[in-house]
Structures are given as structure tokens and as C-alpha cells.
Amino acid sequence: MPLVKGGQIVADRYVRILDDAPIPANGAMLVPAERFLADASELIARQAETGVIWPNNRDIDELGPYLDRLALVALVFPKFQDGRAYSQARILRERLGYRGELRATGQVLRDQFVFMLRAGFDTFEVKKEADAKVFGEVAQRYSVFYQPTGDGRSPAFRQRLQGFATRAPALRGAGR
Amino acid sequence: MYIHDEFDSTLLKERVDEFRDQVRRRLSGELTEDEFKSLRLMNGVYLQLHAYMLRIAIPYGTLSSTQMRMLAHVARKYDRGYGHFTTRQNIQFNWIKLSDLPDATADLASVGVHGIQTSGNCIRNVTTDQWAGVAPGEVDDPRIWAELLRQYSTLHPEFSFLPRKFKIAVTASDHDRAAVKIHDIGLRLHRNGAGEMGFEVLVGGGLGRTPFIGKTIKPFVARRDILTYIEAILRVYNQYGRRDNIYKARIKILVHELGIDKFAREVEDEWLSIKDGALALDEAVIADIRSRFKYPAYEKLTDNPDELKQALADPTFKAWYRNSVSHHRVPGYGIVTLSLKPVGGPPGDATAEQMDAIADLADRYAFGEIRVGHEQNLCFPSVAKRDLPALWRGLDAIGVATPNVNLVSDIIACPGLDYCSLANARAIPVAQEITRRFADHDTANLIGRLHINISGCINACGHHHVGHIGILGVEKNGEEFYQVTIGGRADEGAVVGTLIGPAVPYAQVANVVEDIVEAYLDLRLRPDELFIDTVKRLGVEPFKERAYATG
Ligand code: SF4
């Protein structure tokens, strides 16, 4: 599955560790939530980057204490139609102040890119190669947004007060 | 009217481009029907029994004559020359071809009309009182708030994949014409003890398989806080609403399972953390939206002009005037309801010719403004009373002056088995037959206010639970049967109707309705005791006896 970052398809540096596999001493790794919580203090003490895969039915606030030591949080879209991770993403970015990599995984298709970018995701494990290739184009499909979110763009209702010409630039993470 | 600006039209154009690309991918086979499904749904496109159906939003029920002409154009060019107005201030076109959909949506977008979020598990078209802005005694024009909500909810990045669909309605009058108590969120604009304007917020209303009347979650939310408070409700729902069972996925079930108090605490916690964020409204933003609603330049007119006095000598005009014209907040003007319920016709349908003629009449007599109400009728919100006789002739000529507004033949009905892929039974022919039984205006007038609502299945698009008489199509051994309830209502005193007995076959429905109405005429204390009040006083028993005695 291609990984998109900054609008480009890139190699994934993270190695996924299954529930009972040994923890490597170094190298970026991504572990499931249960595993992470079981050994959290040990894992975040490693010298390399640690990421966690957080399921969409688990309270994201539980991650709060570890966020400044986590390099990556991967949220899950088990189905295109299941939108719980959008809320988790906004809470992570906007309330818990998480600044690390926020990755969308699962059923990630082009028709969600804009929503995901706006919710705070910045990397994407895209389901279809063809969708990954057009990421940059699709991400810039919209230039008007009606809601304020953590991506910092000013919504239409505020921009109107300043006039149409002041529309904000393209989405963060959309790439060129 | 709300004046769309460059932001609104740019977004619509961008949306049409995206949809065009999605349809192209479907037609080329890049997307399967299953993958395409959730994309088309978010643009109001259903796959029905015979064809794709396009549902178009009429935000807060307000249409300009230009927009109405465009609906006529779409009906004519891409469909079979008519459209169907629904109970949610939408219009549906039933026969559109997939390959025509992008062009049809582009044509609509050119006048600011669209199908975004008229379907799918997202925040649907925000509805309100069809008399907004002209009803006497209104606290504020609820459309300003509906428009803020429309913008807020359009392509919302967090709430476009909710557990289930989500409907919001706003009212600003004591008399609720927007049925806010049967919505996922109902908003009632009012003033608190200190004279400050704000919202009573209701949550968890809804019909369908498990009907609930909405409960008050917060009696007063200040205007600056309304969007943040709604965001808090949606965020709790998005995370905790059930996704394991489609019949338990609406917010009403979450509210019911948690209890309103616990649910309210969850929302409050969430809200406290976001209430002072970027979504808090300031007066400048509210004033800006308000400034883009344009009101007619009303003249100073007499409330009882000669033209009207003379016309009232004609009993046909008089019957229509009494039935279809309501008080306007400005003297000398009236609110005119256009009945889309001709005797023997499908409720809520209008032909392209009617739409064009209505647009012309609106330009001539009604400041070019048209409204759509949840009862599936249209309305001219502002007509000078001196013009009423001329307008009436124009409306009568195109068959939309049946004087049956709020009477027994003003039936709400969903498309049912004639179109809908989910239906168990037909709804439209049932409505048509009932209107024939009560075709005589004097009889209907004698009966007085009586709302019959018909749904073709438990999804309740015809709001049968809250009909004074509710009719629900069910299937029994492969045949169409109908359950009949009485005593429901959708207004400020909203209540779900009570079943009067076993379901009856198709051929019996109109008879049962006649029996119920006859029982009411015998049982009412006075001619002005309304049907629902008699039911409330006596319960269902006496009606049941009558309906099943002859059945
Ligand atoms: S109530 Fe049922 S039959 Fe009627 S429109 Fe809704 S889904 Fe279709």
C-alpha cells in the first residue's frame, strides 16, 4: 500500500510489530495500542521513533500522557463509512496538541483526502495506487471551506468579513 | 432571499467538478457500484426501483423564481417533466440517467442549488418554518441560523461519516411549523428571562422503526455558542453512536441508551473544551449572514383593500382565501399556500409547466420568492392582499389552488412502492383514493384540520407516526397491508400516534379512514373541537370500534 507524505509517495520507515513479536532495539517501529500501553514506559525510552496504531473505538485521551514522546499515531478507518477517526484526529491535534505524524490507515481513498487533511492527518496509507498518484491534485480540489479546524484555515464566514481576495493558500500537507 | 456569494458558488463549482470525476470513474468501471454508492449518496443520488433519483436541497425551504425555473428546466431536460417535493424541503427527480447527472448538477449549481448532503450518513439539509421571516410574532428569522448551520455542515471534515443520517430543524415561533421535536437536533429560538435571544436545544427526536420525541438537552444556549454546542453533540455522537446495527444507529438510540442526563453531561464536557475556540460566533459574523438575506420592500397598504372585498363575493375565491391565505407580519400582505394536493393527484408533485408558471406568478405578485414546507406544499411568503384575486386566478389555472390546506385531503405521502426500493407498499395511490373520498370541499371543511400522513415502510419518510391519522405500509404474505394510528402530531405538542388495531389490506384503507372520520364527527363536542383533540379526550377505543365494526 503506497504511503503518501507531503503529497508524494514515499517509503515507509516504520516497521510494524505484531502483538507478540520482539521489540527491536533500534529503527522506527509501529505497535498496536494494547502492546504499547502494556510497555509504554519502556517503549518510549527507546532511542528510535515509536508509533502507535490506535483503534477507532478506544478513547484517544488515553494517549495523552505519551504524546510528546510519540513520533507517529496511526488512526484506523476500517470502512470508508466509519468516520470515528476523524474525531480522534481533531481531538489529538486541537485539544491534546499533538504535533507528530498523524497517519490515516485502512480504507483510505481519494474521496476522503480533503476531509482527512482538514482533520489533521498528514500521512496516508492509500488503498489504491491510482488514488495515491493523484493525491496532490485531489487535495487541492477545494479552495473554500466553511468550518474552522486545526489546519488553521480561516473558514468562509470569517474570510467574508475580509473579502474574497484574501482566501487562504492550499492545504497543509497537500504538497505540490 | 439569501444572496449567494463567490464563496458559495466557488464551492459548488468545485463540488460539481469532483462529482463529475466520480461519475466518470463509475462509468469507466474504475469504481464499482458499491464504491460509488457512498459518493453518489453524498450528492443526493439514490438508486431506486427503476432509475437513479436525484434529491435536491432547498435550504430552509426558500427558493427564488430563478431557482424554481431551473428546477423546471432539470425536470424537462433530464427527467420526465415533473418533480416531487418531499417532507424535508427537498425536491426529487425520479428518472435521471447517470451520465446526465453531472450536467444536471452543474445546471443547478449555476443558480446556487445542489444535492450535497441530501442523503448519506451526514448532516442533511437544515430545515425550518416555511413562513420564516413573515410569520407574525417570530423571535428572529430562523433562516439566518439555518444558513449558518448549512454552511457549517457543508462538507464537514469530521461529520461526513456519522453512524447514520443527521437532521436539524429550526423554529422561531411559538407555533412550531418545522417539526423540530422529530429531528435529531431541534432548535427553538426564544428569549430567556433576561430578554436575551438564544436556543432551546432538543436532541434525539426521530421517527422510523423506533420513534422518539426529542428531549431538551439544554434550555438555553446563547447565539455565540450555538455552533460549538452542536459540534459537541455531533462529536459525542460520532464517537459513541452505534455502528453495529443500522436500526440502532441514530442519535435517538444513543440518547435513549445513555439517558438524556448522562448524554448531556458528555456533551457539556466536550463543549466546555471547545466553546471558546474558532467556532464561537461573534456579532460581526452573525450580522454578515443576516445582511445577505434580502427582504421585500413592503409598501404601506390597507389590510382590507377593495379588490379583496369585491372578490370575496365569489364563494370559490372565498373558500380558497379562507383556507390558503394566512396572516403576515406586515399589514396589507398575506402568506399564500399553494396546494400540491389536487384531488386524485400524487401529493407533492409538480410538473415543469407548473414550476415555470409558479415562478412567473412569484415574480409578478410575490417578490420572486417561493417557499417549500414539510407538508409538501409550496408557499408565497409575501403577497399584497390587493393582488390576491389575480394571483388566485393564476394559481387556479395551473391546478394549485385546491382549498384543502391542512384539511383531510392535504395528505403527506412518501413515494412508496411506486418508486422507492425500500418500500413495502404503495403510498401515493392510497393518498389519491382518500382525496377522492373527501373531494367535496364542504365536507372537508366541516371536518376541519386533519393531517393524514402515509409512509410506504417503517423508515417513515411520510411521517406517519405524527399524522393525526397515520398510515404505514407493511407487507403480509407478499401483500400490501396498512397499519393505522391516530392521535399523532408533529408540532410543539409533538406526540407519536397510537395503533388502532390490526393492519388492513390495501382495498380497506380508505374505508377505515372514512369510518374514523365519521366517528370523529359523531363524537366531537363542538364543531371546533379538532380531530386530534377528540382523540386526546377519548383515546383510541371509540375509533377502533367504528373502524373495525364495518371493516
Ligand atoms: S418511508 Fe419507506 S417507502 Fe417511503 S420513501 Fe421512505 S424508505 Fe421509501
XYZ file of C-alpha atoms and ligand atoms in Angstrom:
735
model
C 0.000 0.000 0.000
C 1.587 3.315 -1.024
C 2.329 5.825 1.704
C 1.746 9.474 0.838
C 3.546 12.222 2.689
C 3.779 15.856 1.665
C 1.813 14.974 -1.447
C 4.434 12.413 -2.602
C 4.577 8.647 -2.488
C 7.402 7.791 -0.083
C 8.900 4.693 1.512
C 7.577 3.763 4.932
C 10.372 3.919 7.511
C 8.264 2.285 10.180
C 8.317 -1.431 10.821
C 5.055 -2.876 12.113
C 5.495 -5.010 15.196
C 2.813 -7.586 15.814
C 1.389 -8.207 19.246
C 3.875 -10.834 20.394
C 6.906 -10.107 18.197
C 10.084 -8.953 19.959
C 10.770 -5.231 20.118
C 13.785 -4.259 18.003
C 16.429 -2.203 19.793
C 16.515 0.421 17.105
C 14.711 1.546 13.974
C 11.355 3.266 13.737
C 8.534 0.954 14.716
C 4.787 0.957 14.876
C 2.982 -1.085 17.543
C -0.667 -1.841 18.289
C -2.307 0.101 21.117
C -2.584 -2.812 23.563
C 1.069 -3.658 23.190
C 2.047 -0.053 23.507
C 0.068 0.554 26.690
C 1.408 -2.632 28.251
C 5.042 -1.474 27.924
C 4.659 2.228 27.327
C 7.465 3.499 29.538
C 9.938 1.024 28.116
C 8.913 1.692 24.533
C 9.138 5.434 24.631
C 12.536 5.198 26.309
C 13.977 3.626 23.127
C 16.390 5.703 21.118
C 14.415 5.270 17.864
C 10.984 6.553 16.913
C 7.930 4.798 18.237
C 4.498 4.954 16.735
C 1.197 3.507 17.852
C -1.785 2.165 15.928
C -4.837 3.402 17.758
C -8.204 1.711 17.084
C -11.179 3.944 16.421
C -13.264 2.615 19.303
C -10.770 3.430 22.031
C -10.735 6.743 23.886
C -7.972 8.841 22.352
C -7.477 10.725 25.622
C -5.691 7.655 26.952
C -2.775 8.584 24.724
C -2.447 11.998 26.325
C 0.402 11.217 28.723
C 2.617 9.797 25.966
C 2.069 12.186 23.141
C 5.250 14.223 23.477
C 7.300 11.034 23.136
C 5.387 9.520 20.249
C 6.618 10.130 16.701
C 3.604 8.684 14.969
C -0.045 7.968 15.687
C -1.822 5.821 13.111
C -5.617 6.023 13.188
C -7.818 3.475 11.521
C -10.660 3.660 9.008
C -11.933 0.079 8.967
C -14.551 1.104 6.415
C -14.889 4.166 4.222
C -18.172 4.817 6.042
C -16.756 4.634 9.555
C -15.806 8.181 10.498
C -14.792 7.860 14.131
C -11.123 8.517 13.455
C -11.899 11.979 12.113
C -12.982 12.966 15.612
C -9.954 11.286 17.161
C -7.693 13.192 14.782
C -9.169 16.557 15.609
C -9.028 15.859 19.333
C -5.386 14.844 19.040
C -4.421 17.935 17.108
C -6.710 20.536 18.544
C -7.192 19.559 22.149
C -4.240 17.389 23.050
C -1.836 19.462 20.965
C -0.193 16.516 19.236
C 2.356 17.695 16.651
C 3.894 14.423 15.436
C 2.994 12.438 12.364
C -0.693 11.546 12.132
C -1.341 8.759 9.701
C -4.598 7.590 8.113
C -4.768 3.826 7.621
C -7.352 1.327 6.430
C -9.918 2.238 3.787
C -8.182 5.397 2.678
C -9.417 6.535 -0.736
C -9.073 9.723 -2.732
C -12.543 10.932 -1.907
C -11.568 11.382 1.745
C -8.225 13.143 1.302
C -9.591 16.630 1.799
C -11.560 15.664 4.902
C -8.531 13.900 6.343
C -6.167 16.785 5.683
C -8.588 19.152 7.338
C -8.975 16.871 10.346
C -5.207 16.954 10.880
C -3.794 13.886 9.128
C -0.501 14.424 7.342
C 0.396 10.951 6.057
C -1.808 8.463 4.279
C -1.636 4.739 3.629
C -3.671 4.856 0.467
C -5.629 1.794 -0.542
C -5.329 2.205 -4.299
C -2.166 3.056 -6.192
C -4.153 5.222 -8.640
C -5.532 7.299 -5.774
C -2.100 7.791 -4.235
C -0.794 9.093 -7.551
C -3.378 11.847 -7.807
C -3.116 12.879 -4.172
C -1.642 16.318 -4.863
C -4.283 17.177 -7.399
C -7.223 15.884 -5.351
C -6.036 17.588 -2.193
C -6.318 20.937 -3.900
C -9.735 20.384 -5.368
C -11.393 22.699 -2.887
C -10.472 26.295 -2.203
C -13.426 27.187 0.028
C -14.043 25.767 3.476
C -16.924 26.530 5.742
C -15.577 25.261 9.064
C -12.617 26.193 11.220
C -10.471 23.169 12.109
C -6.988 22.657 13.434
C -5.472 23.011 9.969
C -5.594 26.709 10.671
C -7.509 27.760 7.592
C -9.909 30.548 8.127
C -13.470 29.491 7.318
C -15.604 31.308 4.770
C -17.671 33.023 7.434
C -14.602 34.870 8.664
C -12.969 35.441 5.312
C -16.107 37.108 4.042
C -15.519 39.838 6.539
C -12.198 40.495 4.782
C -13.304 39.979 1.195
C -12.937 37.143 -1.269
C -9.402 38.026 -2.411
C -7.880 37.022 0.904
C -8.559 33.319 0.555
C -6.010 31.176 2.332
C -3.348 29.162 0.473
C -3.553 25.443 -0.292
C -3.880 22.836 2.405
C -1.018 21.990 4.680
C 0.417 18.660 3.671
C -1.162 18.859 0.257
C 2.231 19.206 -1.409
C 2.805 20.443 -4.926
C -33.699 35.624 -0.084
C -30.189 34.628 0.810
C -27.711 36.061 -1.655
C -25.054 33.519 -2.552
C -21.609 34.990 -2.865
C -18.393 33.933 -4.526
C -17.526 31.571 -1.682
C -20.770 29.663 -2.051
C -20.631 29.483 -5.830
C -16.939 28.537 -5.897
C -17.549 25.684 -3.516
C -20.486 24.441 -5.564
C -18.425 24.533 -8.719
C -15.624 22.613 -7.045
C -18.132 20.077 -5.819
C -19.641 19.599 -9.275
C -16.144 19.021 -10.702
C -15.450 16.397 -8.084
C -18.776 14.672 -8.716
C -18.190 14.719 -12.470
C -14.920 12.904 -11.852
C -16.642 10.377 -9.601
C -19.317 9.648 -12.216
C -16.615 9.320 -14.870
C -14.794 6.788 -12.711
C -18.040 4.868 -12.204
C -18.891 4.868 -15.915
C -15.391 3.696 -16.828
C -15.617 0.887 -14.302
C -12.824 2.299 -12.142
C -15.321 2.357 -9.296
C -17.718 -0.481 -8.537
C -21.355 0.375 -7.804
C -20.601 -0.383 -4.192
C -17.671 2.031 -4.025
C -19.639 4.623 -5.939
C -22.580 4.291 -3.601
C -21.359 6.377 -0.699
C -20.000 9.002 -3.096
C -23.238 9.373 -5.012
C -25.253 9.389 -1.815
C -23.341 12.402 -0.572
C -24.505 14.171 -3.693
C -28.125 13.194 -3.275
C -28.141 10.365 -5.806
C -30.061 7.209 -4.941
C -30.537 4.067 -6.971
C -34.285 3.466 -6.883
C -36.566 0.775 -8.245
C -36.476 1.990 -11.819
C -33.675 4.520 -12.110
C -31.296 6.857 -10.315
C -33.039 9.505 -8.284
C -31.586 12.946 -7.627
C -32.582 14.717 -4.441
C -32.019 18.444 -4.377
C -31.882 20.513 -1.210
C -33.977 23.614 -0.808
C -32.176 25.064 2.198
C -34.680 26.277 4.785
C -37.314 25.898 2.103
C -36.507 29.160 0.341
C -36.378 29.294 -3.455
C -36.114 32.215 -5.843
C -38.162 32.262 -9.014
C -34.906 31.814 -10.943
C -34.116 28.693 -8.961
C -37.639 27.378 -9.475
C -37.257 27.840 -13.241
C -34.047 25.859 -13.081
C -35.866 23.029 -11.317
C -38.391 23.113 -14.162
C -35.554 23.010 -16.671
C -33.975 19.977 -14.992
C -37.358 18.229 -14.837
C -37.860 18.844 -18.517
C -34.384 18.248 -19.847
C -33.161 15.347 -17.750
C -36.297 13.852 -16.261
C -39.865 13.146 -17.282
C -41.204 16.643 -16.826
C -42.019 16.668 -13.131
C -40.515 16.643 -9.662
C -41.642 15.558 -6.212
C -41.407 17.858 -3.180
C -40.608 15.908 -0.011
C -41.291 16.344 3.693
C -37.774 17.688 4.215
C -37.763 20.729 1.983
C -36.158 18.782 -0.828
C -37.249 18.034 -4.371
C -36.657 14.676 -6.022
C -36.246 13.839 -9.671
C -37.025 10.218 -10.278
C -35.808 9.385 -13.726
C -32.351 10.871 -14.184
C -29.694 8.998 -16.142
C -26.309 8.513 -14.502
C -24.483 10.031 -17.443
C -26.675 13.159 -17.252
C -26.159 13.709 -13.549
C -23.024 15.881 -13.762
C -24.648 18.226 -16.279
C -27.862 18.386 -14.290
C -25.954 19.237 -11.111
C -23.880 21.829 -12.982
C -27.063 23.482 -14.284
C -28.474 23.566 -10.772
C -25.223 24.890 -9.309
C -25.361 27.820 -11.735
C -28.265 29.159 -9.648
C -26.889 28.059 -6.272
C -28.902 24.844 -5.945
C -27.392 21.441 -5.200
C -27.885 17.954 -3.819
C -24.973 17.972 -1.396
C -25.746 16.019 1.760
C -29.358 15.319 0.891
C -28.512 11.709 1.559
C -25.845 9.603 3.240
C -24.802 9.482 6.884
C -24.080 13.152 7.235
C -25.778 16.342 8.313
C -28.735 16.725 5.991
C -30.444 19.782 4.604
C -31.255 22.055 7.553
C -34.968 22.802 7.569
C -37.160 25.454 9.099
C -40.556 27.104 9.140
C -41.791 27.830 5.624
C -43.178 31.087 6.997
C -39.800 32.211 8.328
C -39.328 35.946 8.143
C -43.008 36.699 7.556
C -44.858 34.946 10.386
C -46.266 37.324 12.995
C -44.635 37.092 16.411
C -41.389 35.454 15.348
C -38.389 35.961 17.663
C -35.965 36.195 14.751
C -35.759 34.962 11.177
C -34.771 31.320 11.723
C -33.286 31.128 8.217
C -30.282 33.144 9.349
C -29.473 30.349 11.756
C -30.349 27.651 9.268
C -27.967 29.289 6.796
C -25.169 29.401 9.368
C -25.814 25.741 10.014
C -25.944 24.996 6.310
C -22.506 26.474 5.864
C -21.153 24.886 8.998
C -22.369 21.438 7.993
C -21.441 21.517 4.304
C -18.561 19.095 3.642
C -17.774 18.983 7.324
C -14.438 17.187 7.609
C -15.320 15.464 10.864
C -19.013 14.709 10.463
C -19.441 13.417 6.932
C -19.326 9.761 8.002
C -21.577 9.676 11.028
C -23.175 6.460 12.296
C -26.361 7.478 10.494
C -28.083 10.430 8.853
C -28.494 13.569 10.927
C -31.307 16.078 10.611
C -31.516 19.524 12.141
C -34.551 21.820 12.159
C -35.009 25.350 13.499
C -38.115 27.217 14.594
C -38.515 30.733 15.926
C -42.253 30.788 16.557
C -44.427 29.578 19.402
C -46.276 27.516 16.871
C -43.749 25.047 15.500
C -44.195 24.537 11.774
C -40.760 22.936 11.397
C -41.480 19.787 13.443
C -38.312 20.316 15.482
C -39.270 17.663 18.014
C -38.918 14.878 15.480
C -35.402 15.845 14.404
C -32.013 14.613 15.585
C -31.429 18.157 16.766
C -34.289 20.610 17.112
C -33.598 24.272 17.802
C -36.175 26.638 19.213
C -35.179 30.275 19.121
C -36.635 32.194 22.030
C -35.800 34.826 24.592
C -34.791 33.907 28.107
C -35.881 35.660 31.307
C -33.246 38.339 30.770
C -34.596 39.099 27.305
C -31.554 37.615 25.615
C -32.085 35.624 22.420
C -30.861 32.050 22.283
C -31.809 28.467 21.586
C -33.554 25.709 23.399
C -31.732 22.642 22.078
C -33.611 19.371 21.711
C -31.937 16.141 20.824
C -32.849 12.596 19.902
C -36.153 13.058 18.138
C -36.873 10.926 15.126
C -39.350 8.570 13.535
C -38.532 5.323 11.733
C -38.630 1.944 13.424
C -38.293 3.362 16.935
C -39.977 6.751 17.121
C -38.879 9.220 19.785
C -39.914 12.763 20.540
C -36.838 14.956 21.079
C -35.776 15.833 24.611
C -34.455 19.160 25.823
C -30.725 18.822 26.378
C -30.120 22.473 27.186
C -32.885 25.012 27.707
C -30.796 27.989 26.683
C -27.718 28.196 24.507
C -26.573 31.701 23.645
C -26.230 32.582 19.978
C -22.442 32.801 20.072
C -22.323 29.238 21.375
C -24.772 27.512 19.086
C -22.269 26.082 16.609
C -19.829 24.925 19.269
C -22.647 23.301 21.200
C -23.858 21.471 18.107
C -20.286 20.435 17.320
C -20.044 18.957 20.821
C -23.247 16.942 20.311
C -22.010 15.690 16.959
C -18.608 14.763 18.311
C -20.085 12.680 21.102
C -22.436 11.035 18.623
C -19.731 10.401 16.030
C -17.630 8.550 18.558
C -20.227 6.719 20.590
C -23.246 6.295 18.336
C -23.815 2.666 17.437
C -22.424 1.444 14.161
C -23.162 -2.249 14.591
C -26.840 -2.107 13.656
C -28.342 0.309 11.160
C -31.625 0.375 13.076
C -29.903 1.462 16.260
C -27.514 3.968 14.783
C -29.494 7.203 15.011
C -28.640 9.578 17.837
C -32.047 8.944 19.410
C -30.878 5.432 20.363
C -27.644 6.717 21.916
C -29.602 9.292 23.904
C -32.070 6.631 24.937
C -29.411 4.102 25.929
C -27.257 6.577 27.871
C -30.212 8.538 29.228
C -30.586 12.218 28.476
C -28.747 13.301 31.649
C -25.640 11.265 31.020
C -25.662 12.184 27.369
C -25.998 15.853 28.323
C -23.001 15.593 30.669
C -20.840 14.059 27.934
C -21.831 16.876 25.608
C -21.224 19.509 28.274
C -17.698 18.201 28.941
C -16.904 18.237 25.278
C -18.458 21.649 24.800
C -16.516 23.261 27.638
C -13.304 22.305 25.894
C -14.269 23.914 22.569
C -16.717 26.676 23.393
C -14.210 29.490 23.132
C -12.498 28.136 20.042
C -12.618 29.332 16.455
C -16.197 28.218 16.026
C -17.603 30.636 18.608
C -19.674 33.183 16.730
C -19.205 36.872 17.098
C -21.725 39.544 16.263
C -19.876 40.550 13.097
C -20.274 37.078 11.598
C -23.944 36.882 12.518
C -24.532 40.377 11.148
C -22.791 39.469 7.904
C -25.024 36.452 7.306
C -28.049 38.492 8.297
C -27.137 41.239 5.847
C -27.236 38.785 2.988
C -30.902 37.990 3.498
C -32.849 40.459 1.429
C -36.386 41.336 2.390
C -39.063 42.720 0.094
C -39.641 46.457 0.057
C -43.110 46.323 1.586
C -45.493 49.127 0.806
C -47.802 50.740 3.290
C -51.078 49.120 2.306
C -54.540 48.801 3.687
C -55.312 45.448 5.209
C -58.701 45.203 3.583
C -58.410 46.556 0.029
C -61.382 46.938 -2.303
C -60.077 44.295 -4.699
C -60.238 41.753 -1.900
C -63.660 42.868 -0.626
C -65.143 42.513 -4.090
C -63.544 39.174 -4.791
C -64.874 37.732 -1.545
C -68.348 37.865 -3.043
C -67.288 34.882 -5.148
C -67.738 31.786 -2.960
C -64.988 29.870 -4.754
C -62.473 32.625 -4.136
C -63.717 32.994 -0.597
C -63.227 29.293 0.130
C -59.670 29.492 -1.153
C -58.934 32.745 0.673
C -60.162 31.374 3.988
C -58.235 28.181 3.560
C -54.972 29.158 1.920
C -54.151 32.717 2.988
C -52.610 33.363 6.401
C -51.648 36.381 8.445
C -48.484 38.196 7.500
C -46.470 40.288 9.913
C -46.881 43.308 7.624
C -50.402 44.777 7.269
C -51.817 44.589 3.776
C -49.937 41.380 2.958
C -50.792 37.718 3.210
C -48.943 34.405 3.197
C -50.332 32.191 0.449
C -50.081 28.407 0.481
C -50.121 26.651 -2.885
C -51.679 23.229 -2.511
C -49.782 20.477 -4.286
C -52.560 18.098 -3.265
C -55.123 18.157 -6.042
C -57.906 15.640 -5.676
C -56.698 12.371 -7.148
C -53.124 13.603 -7.657
C -49.852 12.369 -6.163
C -49.058 14.539 -3.101
C -46.179 16.954 -3.575
C -45.696 16.540 -7.323
C -45.324 19.497 -9.639
C -44.839 19.492 -13.385
C -42.257 21.596 -15.182
C -45.061 23.744 -16.607
C -46.442 24.331 -13.121
C -42.995 25.224 -11.807
C -42.459 27.754 -14.583
C -45.904 29.246 -14.080
C -45.344 29.418 -10.312
C -42.034 31.212 -10.907
C -43.797 33.737 -13.163
C -46.573 34.311 -10.637
C -43.987 34.714 -7.886
C -42.236 37.395 -9.919
C -45.464 39.160 -10.584
C -47.118 39.014 -7.175
C -44.704 37.692 -4.559
C -41.342 39.453 -4.866
C -39.971 36.432 -6.716
C -39.858 34.309 -3.599
C -41.218 30.798 -3.081
C -41.137 28.507 -0.068
C -41.441 24.776 0.378
C -42.977 23.371 3.545
C -42.660 19.971 5.170
C -46.314 19.328 4.368
C -45.239 19.078 0.700
C -46.964 22.288 -0.313
C -45.460 25.486 -1.664
C -45.952 28.964 -0.360
C -45.638 32.583 -1.481
C -44.491 34.265 1.702
C -45.447 37.822 0.785
C -48.378 38.775 -1.416
C -50.160 42.131 -1.301
C -53.775 41.442 -0.426
C -54.988 43.576 -3.306
C -53.286 41.129 -5.666
C -54.873 38.039 -4.174
C -57.786 37.772 -6.634
C -55.483 37.980 -9.638
C -52.998 35.565 -8.084
C -55.773 33.140 -7.274
C -56.880 33.049 -10.918
C -53.312 32.328 -11.938
C -52.884 29.559 -9.374
C -56.255 28.048 -10.161
C -55.387 27.918 -13.852
C -52.450 25.613 -13.102
C -54.225 23.490 -10.507
C -52.506 24.657 -7.318
C -55.412 26.474 -5.699
C -57.265 23.500 -4.197
C -58.648 24.955 -0.957
C -57.609 21.971 1.158
C -54.591 23.208 3.089
C -54.487 21.441 6.479
C -57.673 19.573 5.643
C -58.242 15.854 5.288
C -57.138 15.751 1.644
C -53.892 17.672 2.323
C -52.100 14.359 2.697
C -48.392 13.861 3.275
C -47.161 10.748 1.475
C -43.768 9.347 0.618
C -43.068 7.915 -2.862
C -43.697 4.369 -1.607
C -43.677 1.339 -3.826
C -44.229 3.376 -6.970
C -40.585 4.488 -6.809
C -38.786 3.546 -3.641
C -36.611 0.442 -3.454
C -37.205 0.081 0.288
C -40.985 0.235 0.194
C -43.344 -2.479 1.417
C -46.448 -0.936 -0.013
C -47.759 1.862 -2.169
C -48.407 5.225 -0.559
C -49.371 7.532 -3.434
C -52.424 5.568 -4.642
C -53.675 5.333 -1.062
C -53.456 9.109 -0.801
C -55.142 9.538 -4.154
C -58.043 7.333 -3.151
C -58.547 9.155 0.151
C -58.579 12.536 -1.593
C -61.296 11.222 -3.911
C -63.400 10.137 -0.946
C -63.143 13.595 0.556
C -63.252 15.563 -2.668
C -66.220 17.628 -1.555
C -64.884 20.843 -0.112
C -67.820 21.472 2.222
C -67.388 18.074 3.828
C -63.664 18.578 4.198
C -64.276 21.991 5.702
C -66.810 20.578 8.115
C -64.243 18.039 9.282
C -61.681 20.774 9.827
C -57.986 20.428 10.453
C -56.886 16.846 9.978
C -53.492 15.664 8.852
C -53.160 12.270 7.212
C -49.583 11.031 6.787
C -48.659 7.937 4.779
C -45.359 6.022 4.651
C -44.628 3.053 2.418
C -42.386 1.421 5.014
C -41.085 1.747 8.546
C -38.499 4.340 7.507
C -41.323 6.813 7.930
C -40.426 9.357 5.259
C -44.144 10.175 5.185
C -44.012 10.922 8.954
C -46.911 8.558 9.620
C -46.221 8.422 13.378
C -47.053 12.076 13.750
C -50.042 12.213 11.447
C -53.363 12.897 13.135
C -54.163 9.767 11.180
C -51.027 7.813 10.309
C -50.903 5.083 7.701
C -47.959 2.730 7.422
C -47.499 0.209 4.642
C -46.357 -3.230 5.772
C -46.025 -6.489 3.948
C -48.003 -9.576 4.954
C -47.566 -12.769 2.966
C -46.457 -10.810 -0.057
C -49.421 -8.444 0.068
C -49.740 -4.778 0.903
C -51.253 -4.149 4.322
C -51.528 -0.932 6.281
C -51.323 -0.138 9.957
C -53.392 2.807 11.082
C -52.514 5.063 14.010
C -54.380 8.073 15.339
C -53.602 10.997 17.604
C -50.059 11.769 16.428
C -48.869 15.323 15.908
C -45.641 16.989 14.776
C -45.956 20.498 16.201
C -44.934 21.971 19.579
C -47.115 19.328 21.257
C -45.492 16.514 19.279
C -46.597 13.002 20.141
C -46.484 9.636 18.418
C -49.862 8.227 17.348
C -51.459 5.075 18.765
C -52.156 1.990 16.723
C -55.894 1.350 16.465
C -55.767 -2.338 15.612
C -54.544 -4.967 13.177
C -53.307 -3.960 9.751
C -55.875 -3.804 6.958
C -55.473 -4.715 3.288
C -54.994 -2.108 0.579
C -58.624 -2.117 -0.508
C -59.798 -1.305 3.031
C -57.624 1.675 3.919
C -59.830 4.428 2.577
C -62.873 2.833 4.219
C -61.135 2.763 7.574
C -60.206 6.416 7.218
C -63.804 7.252 6.387
C -65.003 5.322 9.433
C -62.577 7.137 11.688
C -63.648 10.497 10.333
C -67.332 9.652 10.729
C -66.710 8.530 14.294
C -64.997 11.832 14.952
C -67.904 13.829 13.538
C -70.262 11.960 15.878
C -68.010 12.185 18.897
C -66.699 15.732 18.833
C -68.112 18.040 21.462
C -68.301 21.082 19.241
C -67.543 21.798 15.592
C -64.320 23.478 16.641
C -63.022 20.553 18.654
C -60.274 19.343 16.325
C -59.860 15.697 15.438
C -56.682 15.361 17.485
C -58.346 16.949 20.491
C -61.225 14.494 20.335
C -58.756 11.614 20.137
C -56.865 13.040 23.083
C -60.060 13.337 25.108
C -61.481 9.909 24.304
C -58.494 7.725 23.457
C -58.451 5.300 20.549
C -61.173 2.863 21.685
C -64.284 4.517 20.245
C -62.485 4.971 16.931
C -61.299 1.424 16.909
C -64.801 0.111 17.442
C -66.091 2.069 14.483
C -63.219 1.274 12.159
C -63.354 -2.458 12.731
C -67.141 -2.772 13.013
C -67.677 -2.226 9.332
C -64.241 -3.385 8.201
S -40.948 5.556 4.016
Fe -40.046 3.748 3.107
S -41.152 3.545 1.198
Fe -41.467 5.612 1.845
S -39.845 6.780 0.836
Fe -39.147 6.247 2.891
S -37.963 4.408 2.567
Fe -39.254 4.643 0.755
